[in-house]
Every structure is written in structure tokens, then in C-alpha cells.
mmCIF file of C-alpha atoms in Angstrom:
data_model
loop_
_atom_site.group_PDB
_atom_site.id
_atom_site.type_symbol
_atom_site.label_atom_id
_atom_site.label_comp_id
_atom_site.label_asym_id
_atom_site.label_seq_id
_atom_site.Cartn_x
_atom_site.Cartn_y
_atom_site.Cartn_z
ATOM 1 C CA ARG A 1 0.044 0.160 -0.003
ATOM 2 C CA THR A 2 1.382 3.211 -1.107
ATOM 3 C CA VAL A 3 1.031 6.318 1.289
ATOM 4 C CA ASP A 4 2.109 9.810 1.680
ATOM 5 C CA LEU A 5 4.681 11.129 4.250
ATOM 6 C CA MET A 6 2.260 11.225 6.828
ATOM 7 C CA GLY A 7 0.793 7.961 6.537
ATOM 8 C CA ASN A 8 -2.308 8.869 4.266
ATOM 9 C CA GLU A 9 -2.899 6.726 1.577
ATOM 10 C CA ALA A 10 -2.980 8.119 -1.958
ATOM 11 C CA ASP A 11 -6.606 8.684 -2.276
ATOM 12 C CA GLY A 12 -6.314 10.561 0.698
ATOM 13 C CA ARG A 13 -8.296 8.374 3.060
ATOM 14 C CA ALA A 14 -5.889 8.109 6.822
ATOM 15 C CA ALA A 15 -3.926 4.663 6.818
ATOM 16 C CA ASP A 16 -4.195 2.241 9.741
ATOM 17 C CA GLY A 17 -1.316 3.174 11.851
ATOM 18 C CA GLY A 18 0.074 6.373 10.910
ATOM 19 C CA ALA A 19 1.093 9.336 13.051
ATOM 20 C CA VAL A 20 3.184 12.855 13.935
ATOM 21 C CA PHE A 21 5.496 14.418 16.438
ATOM 22 C CA MET A 22 6.776 17.489 17.682
ATOM 23 C CA ILE A 23 10.167 19.565 18.176
ATOM 24 C CA SER A 24 11.431 22.309 19.452
ATOM 25 C CA ARG A 25 14.272 24.944 19.069
ATOM 26 C CA LEU A 26 17.041 25.765 20.889
ATOM 27 C CA PRO A 27 20.403 28.511 20.168
ATOM 28 C CA SER A 28 22.681 25.777 19.347
ATOM 29 C CA ALA A 29 21.042 22.167 20.659
ATOM 30 C CA LEU A 30 17.879 22.995 18.889
ATOM 31 C CA VAL A 31 19.367 23.302 15.191
ATOM 32 C CA LEU A 32 19.008 19.292 13.834
ATOM 33 C CA GLU A 33 21.341 18.418 11.105
ATOM 34 C CA ARG A 34 20.538 19.987 7.833
ATOM 35 C CA ALA A 35 19.488 16.136 6.947
ATOM 36 C CA GLN A 36 17.255 15.736 9.484
ATOM 37 C CA MET A 37 15.175 19.139 9.196
ATOM 38 C CA ALA A 38 14.659 18.298 5.439
ATOM 39 C CA ASP A 39 11.199 18.005 4.232
ATOM 40 C CA LEU A 40 10.776 14.113 3.464
ATOM 41 C CA ARG A 41 10.905 12.689 0.759
ATOM 42 C CA GLU A 42 7.708 10.238 -0.344
ATOM 43 C CA ASP A 43 10.021 7.531 -1.039
ATOM 44 C CA ASP A 44 11.966 7.374 2.193
ATOM 45 C CA LEU A 45 8.819 6.805 4.083
ATOM 46 C CA ALA A 46 6.939 4.927 1.352
ATOM 47 C CA THR A 47 5.265 2.271 3.078
ATOM 48 C CA ILE A 48 3.601 1.500 6.747
ATOM 49 C CA PRO A 49 4.845 -0.882 8.887
ATOM 50 C CA PRO A 50 2.629 -3.578 10.248
ATOM 51 C CA PRO A 51 1.333 -2.638 13.766
ATOM 52 C CA PRO A 52 3.785 -3.759 16.404
ATOM 53 C CA GLY A 53 3.843 -6.838 17.645
ATOM 54 C CA LYS A 54 5.008 -8.382 20.885
ATOM 55 C CA SER A 55 8.375 -8.956 19.515
ATOM 56 C CA MET A 56 10.481 -7.071 17.050
ATOM 57 C CA ASN A 57 13.665 -6.239 15.430
ATOM 58 C CA VAL A 58 14.527 -3.046 13.881
ATOM 59 C CA LEU A 59 17.829 -1.432 12.655
ATOM 60 C CA ALA A 60 20.363 0.364 14.805
ATOM 61 C CA ASN A 61 20.612 3.323 12.055
ATOM 62 C CA VAL A 62 17.492 5.289 11.879
ATOM 63 C CA GLN A 63 18.176 7.659 9.085
ATOM 64 C CA ASN A 64 16.799 6.743 5.611
ATOM 65 C CA ARG A 65 14.049 3.826 6.524
ATOM 66 C CA GLU A 66 10.934 3.447 7.232
ATOM 67 C CA PRO A 67 9.637 4.299 11.077
ATOM 68 C CA ASP A 68 9.313 1.515 13.428
ATOM 69 C CA PHE A 69 5.887 2.861 14.879
ATOM 70 C CA VAL A 70 3.770 5.063 13.149
ATOM 71 C CA LEU A 71 0.311 6.409 15.169
ATOM 72 C CA ASN A 72 -2.418 7.899 13.078
ATOM 73 C CA SER A 73 -5.292 5.658 13.675
ATOM 74 C CA SER A 74 -8.336 6.625 15.781
ATOM 75 C CA GLU A 75 -7.478 3.158 17.554
ATOM 76 C CA SER A 76 -4.758 4.437 18.912
ATOM 77 C CA VAL A 77 -5.883 7.858 20.564
ATOM 78 C CA ARG A 78 -7.331 8.861 23.981
ATOM 79 C CA ASN A 79 -9.535 11.876 23.942
ATOM 80 C CA LEU A 80 -10.225 13.349 27.636
ATOM 81 C CA TYR A 81 -13.244 15.547 26.485
ATOM 82 C CA ALA A 82 -15.458 12.815 24.361
ATOM 83 C CA GLY A 83 -18.988 12.728 24.475
ATOM 84 C CA ASN A 84 -19.495 16.211 25.606
ATOM 85 C CA PRO A 85 -20.778 18.754 22.702
ATOM 86 C CA GLU A 86 -19.238 21.924 24.613
ATOM 87 C CA THR A 87 -15.743 20.214 24.405
ATOM 88 C CA VAL A 88 -15.941 18.819 20.922
ATOM 89 C CA ALA A 89 -13.336 20.996 19.552
ATOM 90 C CA ARG A 90 -11.058 19.702 22.423
ATOM 91 C CA THR A 91 -11.469 15.960 20.462
ATOM 92 C CA TRP A 92 -8.844 14.256 18.142
ATOM 93 C CA LYS A 93 -9.993 15.319 14.502
ATOM 94 C CA GLY A 94 -7.430 13.160 12.381
ATOM 95 C CA PRO A 95 -3.887 12.689 11.514
ATOM 96 C CA SER A 96 -3.619 16.399 10.851
ATOM 97 C CA ASP A 97 -4.595 17.223 14.199
ATOM 98 C CA LEU A 98 -2.117 14.515 16.115
ATOM 99 C CA SER A 99 -0.129 11.781 14.699
ATOM 100 C CA ALA A 100 3.483 10.547 15.126
ATOM 101 C CA ARG A 101 5.959 8.447 13.747
ATOM 102 C CA ILE A 102 9.104 6.970 16.102
ATOM 103 C CA TRP A 103 12.701 5.623 15.348
ATOM 104 C CA ILE A 104 14.349 3.786 17.482
ATOM 105 C CA GLY A 105 18.227 2.548 16.745
ATOM 106 C CA ARG A 106 21.572 2.722 18.121
ATOM 107 C CA LYS A 107 24.032 5.764 17.322
ATOM 108 C CA GLU A 108 27.384 4.951 18.131
ATOM 109 C CA GLU A 109 27.088 4.345 22.444
ATOM 110 C CA SER A 110 23.664 5.836 22.565
ATOM 111 C CA LEU A 111 20.120 4.819 22.253
ATOM 112 C CA HIS A 112 19.062 7.102 19.481
ATOM 113 C CA LEU A 113 15.266 7.687 19.265
ATOM 114 C CA ARG A 114 13.377 10.129 16.573
ATOM 115 C CA PHE A 115 9.764 11.241 16.644
ATOM 116 C CA ALA A 116 7.955 13.658 14.193
ATOM 117 C CA VAL A 117 4.862 14.756 15.144
ATOM 118 C CA ARG A 118 2.179 16.382 13.714
ATOM 119 C CA ASP A 119 0.060 18.412 15.449
ATOM 120 C CA ASP A 120 -1.509 21.936 14.196
ATOM 121 C CA VAL A 121 -1.535 23.780 17.647
ATOM 122 C CA GLU A 122 1.739 24.068 19.631
ATOM 123 C CA SER A 123 1.299 24.350 23.091
ATOM 124 C CA GLN A 124 3.398 23.999 26.126
ATOM 125 C CA ARG A 125 3.292 26.088 29.041
ATOM 126 C CA PHE A 126 4.469 23.771 32.115
ATOM 127 C CA SER A 127 7.668 22.494 33.836
ATOM 128 C CA SER A 128 9.376 19.930 33.006
ATOM 129 C CA ALA A 129 8.135 17.954 35.700
ATOM 130 C CA GLN A 130 4.557 18.406 34.325
ATOM 131 C CA MET A 131 5.030 18.508 30.736
ATOM 132 C CA TYR A 132 2.617 15.786 30.261
ATOM 133 C CA LEU A 133 0.139 18.609 30.853
ATOM 134 C CA GLY A 134 0.989 19.891 27.536
ATOM 135 C CA ASP A 135 2.119 18.877 23.840
ATOM 136 C CA SER A 136 5.088 16.315 25.408
ATOM 137 C CA ILE A 137 6.136 12.986 24.713
ATOM 138 C CA GLN A 138 6.885 10.269 27.645
ATOM 139 C CA PHE A 139 8.240 6.903 26.938
ATOM 140 C CA ILE A 140 9.919 3.744 28.836
ATOM 141 C CA VAL A 141 12.260 1.857 28.814
ATOM 142 C CA GLN A 142 12.907 -1.386 30.841
ATOM 143 C CA SER A 143 15.222 -4.069 30.667
ATOM 144 C CA MET A 144 14.541 -7.683 31.850
ATOM 145 C CA HIS A 145 18.188 -7.452 33.597
ATOM 146 C CA GLN A 146 16.800 -4.389 35.701
ATOM 147 C CA ASN A 147 14.750 -4.340 38.617
ATOM 148 C CA GLY A 148 12.378 -1.801 37.396
ATOM 149 C CA ASN A 149 12.461 0.430 34.312
ATOM 150 C CA PHE A 150 13.042 4.285 33.043
ATOM 151 C CA GLU A 151 10.167 6.704 32.113
ATOM 152 C CA PHE A 152 11.637 9.593 30.339
ATOM 153 C CA GLY A 153 9.800 12.735 28.773
ATOM 154 C CA VAL A 154 10.494 15.129 26.275
ATOM 155 C CA ALA A 155 8.807 18.669 25.229
ATOM 156 C CA ARG A 156 9.285 21.886 23.346
ATOM 157 C CA ASN A 157 8.024 24.763 25.598
ATOM 158 C CA ASP A 158 6.543 27.949 24.295
ATOM 159 C CA GLN A 159 9.791 30.067 24.155
ATOM 160 C CA GLY A 160 11.013 27.063 21.957
ATOM 161 C CA ASP A 161 13.275 25.675 24.241
ATOM 162 C CA PRO A 162 13.897 21.913 24.526
ATOM 163 C CA LEU A 163 12.629 20.137 27.921
ATOM 164 C CA VAL A 164 13.932 16.708 29.176
ATOM 165 C CA HIS A 165 12.501 14.786 32.704
ATOM 166 C CA VAL A 166 13.374 11.722 34.133
ATOM 167 C CA TRP A 167 10.248 10.174 36.055
ATOM 168 C CA ILE A 168 11.106 6.601 36.979
ATOM 169 C CA VAL A 169 14.214 4.915 37.254
ATOM 170 C CA PRO A 170 15.098 1.145 38.013
ATOM 171 C CA ALA A 171 16.895 0.160 41.698
ATOM 172 C CA GLY A 172 20.383 1.849 41.540
ATOM 173 C CA PHE A 173 19.862 4.653 39.490
ATOM 174 C CA ASP A 174 18.984 8.201 40.167
ATOM 175 C CA ALA A 175 16.880 9.924 38.096
ATOM 176 C CA GLN A 176 18.381 13.568 37.967
ATOM 177 C CA ARG A 177 21.413 12.081 36.917
ATOM 178 C CA VAL A 178 20.190 10.183 34.148
ATOM 179 C CA THR A 179 17.939 13.656 33.277
ATOM 180 C CA ARG A 180 21.531 15.398 32.860
ATOM 181 C CA GLN A 181 22.683 13.488 30.530
ATOM 182 C CA VAL A 182 20.105 13.182 27.865
ATOM 183 C CA GLN A 183 20.853 14.724 24.779
ATOM 184 C CA LEU A 184 17.412 16.712 22.905
ATOM 185 C CA LYS A 185 17.626 18.350 19.763
ATOM 186 C CA THR A 186 14.305 19.500 18.613
ATOM 187 C CA GLY A 187 12.504 21.836 16.013
ATOM 188 C CA ARG A 188 9.451 22.623 14.010
ATOM 189 C CA LYS A 189 8.875 23.206 10.585
ATOM 190 C CA ARG A 190 5.380 23.703 9.552
ATOM 191 C CA ASP A 191 3.138 21.717 11.700
ATOM 192 C CA ILE A 192 5.851 19.018 12.128
ATOM 193 C CA THR A 193 7.789 18.952 14.990
ATOM 194 C CA TRP A 194 10.981 16.339 15.576
ATOM 195 C CA TYR A 195 12.698 15.291 18.270
ATOM 196 C CA ASP A 196 16.423 13.564 18.152
ATOM 197 C CA VAL A 197 17.208 11.941 21.755
ATOM 198 C CA ARG A 198 20.193 10.187 22.358
ATOM 199 C CA ILE A 199 20.785 8.751 26.046
ATOM 200 C CA PRO A 200 24.312 7.072 26.209
ATOM 201 C CA LEU A 201 23.718 3.497 27.128
ATOM 202 C CA SER A 202 25.938 3.931 30.365
ATOM 203 C CA ALA A 203 23.709 6.237 31.576
ATOM 204 C CA ILE A 204 20.785 3.471 31.717
ATOM 205 C CA GLY A 205 22.878 0.441 32.247
ATOM 206 C CA PHE A 206 22.530 -0.828 29.004
ATOM 207 C CA ASP A 207 25.287 -2.714 26.374
ATOM 208 C CA GLU A 208 25.162 -3.987 23.276
ATOM 209 C CA GLN A 209 24.208 -7.631 24.763
ATOM 210 C CA THR A 210 21.011 -5.338 26.063
ATOM 211 C CA LEU A 211 20.077 -3.862 22.644
ATOM 212 C CA ALA A 212 20.628 -7.108 20.732
ATOM 213 C CA GLY A 213 18.587 -9.229 23.355
ATOM 214 C CA GLY A 214 15.836 -6.907 23.830
ATOM 215 C CA PHE A 215 14.094 -4.538 26.047
ATOM 216 C CA ARG A 216 10.272 -3.329 26.094
ATOM 217 C CA PHE A 217 9.674 0.126 24.739
ATOM 218 C CA ASN A 218 6.518 2.261 24.512
ATOM 219 C CA ALA A 219 5.593 5.959 24.050
ATOM 220 C CA ILE A 220 3.032 8.315 24.356
ATOM 221 C CA VAL A 221 2.451 11.834 22.519
ATOM 222 C CA TYR A 222 0.468 14.218 24.682
ATOM 223 C CA ASP A 223 -1.860 17.132 22.638
ATOM 224 C CA ASP A 224 -2.615 20.517 24.466
ATOM 225 C CA ASP A 225 -3.972 23.118 21.577
ATOM 226 C CA GLY A 226 -4.581 25.126 24.767
ATOM 227 C CA ALA A 227 -8.126 25.463 24.882
ATOM 228 C CA GLY A 228 -8.047 24.273 28.570
ATOM 229 C CA ALA A 229 -6.566 24.173 32.057
ATOM 230 C CA GLU A 230 -4.715 20.892 30.268
ATOM 231 C CA ARG A 231 -3.934 18.594 27.492
ATOM 232 C CA ASP A 232 -6.961 17.213 25.522
ATOM 233 C CA GLY A 233 -5.815 13.574 25.181
ATOM 234 C CA TRP A 234 -3.227 11.782 23.544
ATOM 235 C CA ILE A 235 -1.954 8.928 20.964
ATOM 236 C CA GLU A 236 -0.040 5.658 22.587
ATOM 237 C CA ILE A 237 1.615 2.922 20.775
ATOM 238 C CA VAL A 238 -0.613 0.325 23.755
ATOM 239 C CA PRO A 239 -2.005 1.802 26.968
ATOM 240 C CA GLY A 240 0.080 1.730 29.915
ATOM 241 C CA ILE A 241 1.895 4.997 30.456
ATOM 242 C CA ALA A 242 -1.004 7.801 31.405
ATOM 243 C CA GLY A 243 -3.135 5.985 34.097
ATOM 244 C CA LYS A 244 -1.986 3.068 35.374
ATOM 245 C CA LYS A 245 1.161 2.247 34.774
ATOM 246 C CA GLU A 246 1.327 -1.126 33.017
ATOM 247 C CA TYR A 247 4.500 -2.890 30.740
ATOM 248 C CA SER A 248 3.665 -6.178 29.962
ATOM 249 C CA ASP A 249 2.084 -5.251 26.598
ATOM 250 C CA ALA A 250 4.856 -2.847 25.586
ATOM 251 C CA PRO A 251 6.740 -3.694 22.451
ATOM 252 C CA PHE A 252 9.771 -5.972 22.694
ATOM 253 C CA VAL A 253 12.312 -4.242 20.109
ATOM 254 C CA ARG A 254 16.003 -5.885 19.761
ATOM 255 C CA ILE A 255 18.472 -3.381 17.920
ATOM 256 C CA GLY A 256 20.644 -4.582 15.424
ATOM 257 C CA ASP A 257 22.859 -4.053 12.521
ATOM 258 C CA LYS A 258 20.847 -6.047 9.888
#
């Protein structure tokens, strides 16, 4: 099935499984490499991968390949204001309202994540610890060899500055120390926000064996169009981050060179 670069079929209908993400500007760190900020070409993202299963293998290099996760269907959306005629304007209207693409891999000695979020209205006025109330991304990684999991957050505030926060860490790790080691570059072009995240493997106790053996990964993208006191809803790979913390259904990802 051929789709355009936002995951829509050639006839204009939304294809199953698409999505988009957001970015931020930073004087030095906010300017992504020219290749990352350039317009996507349709032949780079020609097809949508199948929905994530319990286990999946991904390539280490996140450049010039299809995304590992594409979120753009109503099945991935959670509306907080559905069913009320007075708040219908705050409900999800389709992929142009909120959708996301996610790449996960390895760059040298770091876990490398790229998010491309399509969002018609950018709004993030909260602190890093409360970024989930506005436009932002939360994601978890969990190794079977550790007692617990990591829960990260990245965002771009209304001034264009990147925000990073770590809420949860496994036993033996310090959340503030891990937060300081996360490298975030972000930017926005038209209605697309890009996040480029690199986390040193040493910061999270991972190594090449951990990546090759596999770990659980899940992500959620929050949407706030600025119409109320907090977010309007979100789009997610699987439930388990917002609300009840439950990671057993999170995809099991293995990263390799082939």
C-alpha cells in the first residue's frame, strides 16, 4: 500500500497506524542537522510497517528508513473530552490534529530515538516535571536485567526551548543524574515537530548485549491545543503510561545492524 509521508493513502484516506510528533528550537542544540530538518521525501517513507507485535527487530541506524512505529488511527487515540457537546472542539479530528512516527535505534554508544509529531497547534507552558499536561512525549524502556524501568519525557516549550525529565528509574539509578545525560535536539517546520533524543547506554546500564537481546519500549504523545487548563488527550503505541502503569504489553524491541 502506497502512502504519503504523513501516512495517508494516495486517495487521501487515513491509513491504519500512522502518526506525527513535535519538536523544539534551541539556540545551539535546537538546530538539527540539515538532513534531519529537510523535508521528508515520499520515497523515504513509502510504506507503513505492520502494527507492532510482542517482539520486533529494528535496525540500529534510524536514518533513511521507515519508522518503527506509526500512530495515526483512532484506535491509538485517547480523548479526554469526548461525549460532551461543549468540548467537542477539543477531541481528535484526525492525523492532521495529532499523529506521530517513531524511530528507535543506536548511534555509537547511545540509544537513539527520533520522533516526528504532526500537530496543528503547538502548546507547552508547563514545567519539565509537568510537561505531560501540555504537548510532550513520554516513553519507557525496560530491561529484563534491571529491577524497574525508566520513564522519560521530552518536550518543546512555548519559547522554543527543549525540556527533558526523568520520572522513574530502576533500583540503583538516580533520576536527576540520568536526566542530565539525555541529549535532546528539537525543531519545528510548519506543523511537524522533530525530536532527536540520544541517551548514553552507560547512563541507563545498557550495552550492546542489552540492545541485541531486547528490551520493552512504549511511547505516548500528548496533545494540548491551549483551549483549557491542560492536555486534550493523547496518542500511544499501547496503553500503560498514562493512568495505570503497566508494561507487559509494551513491544519487545531488539536492535541490530541487519
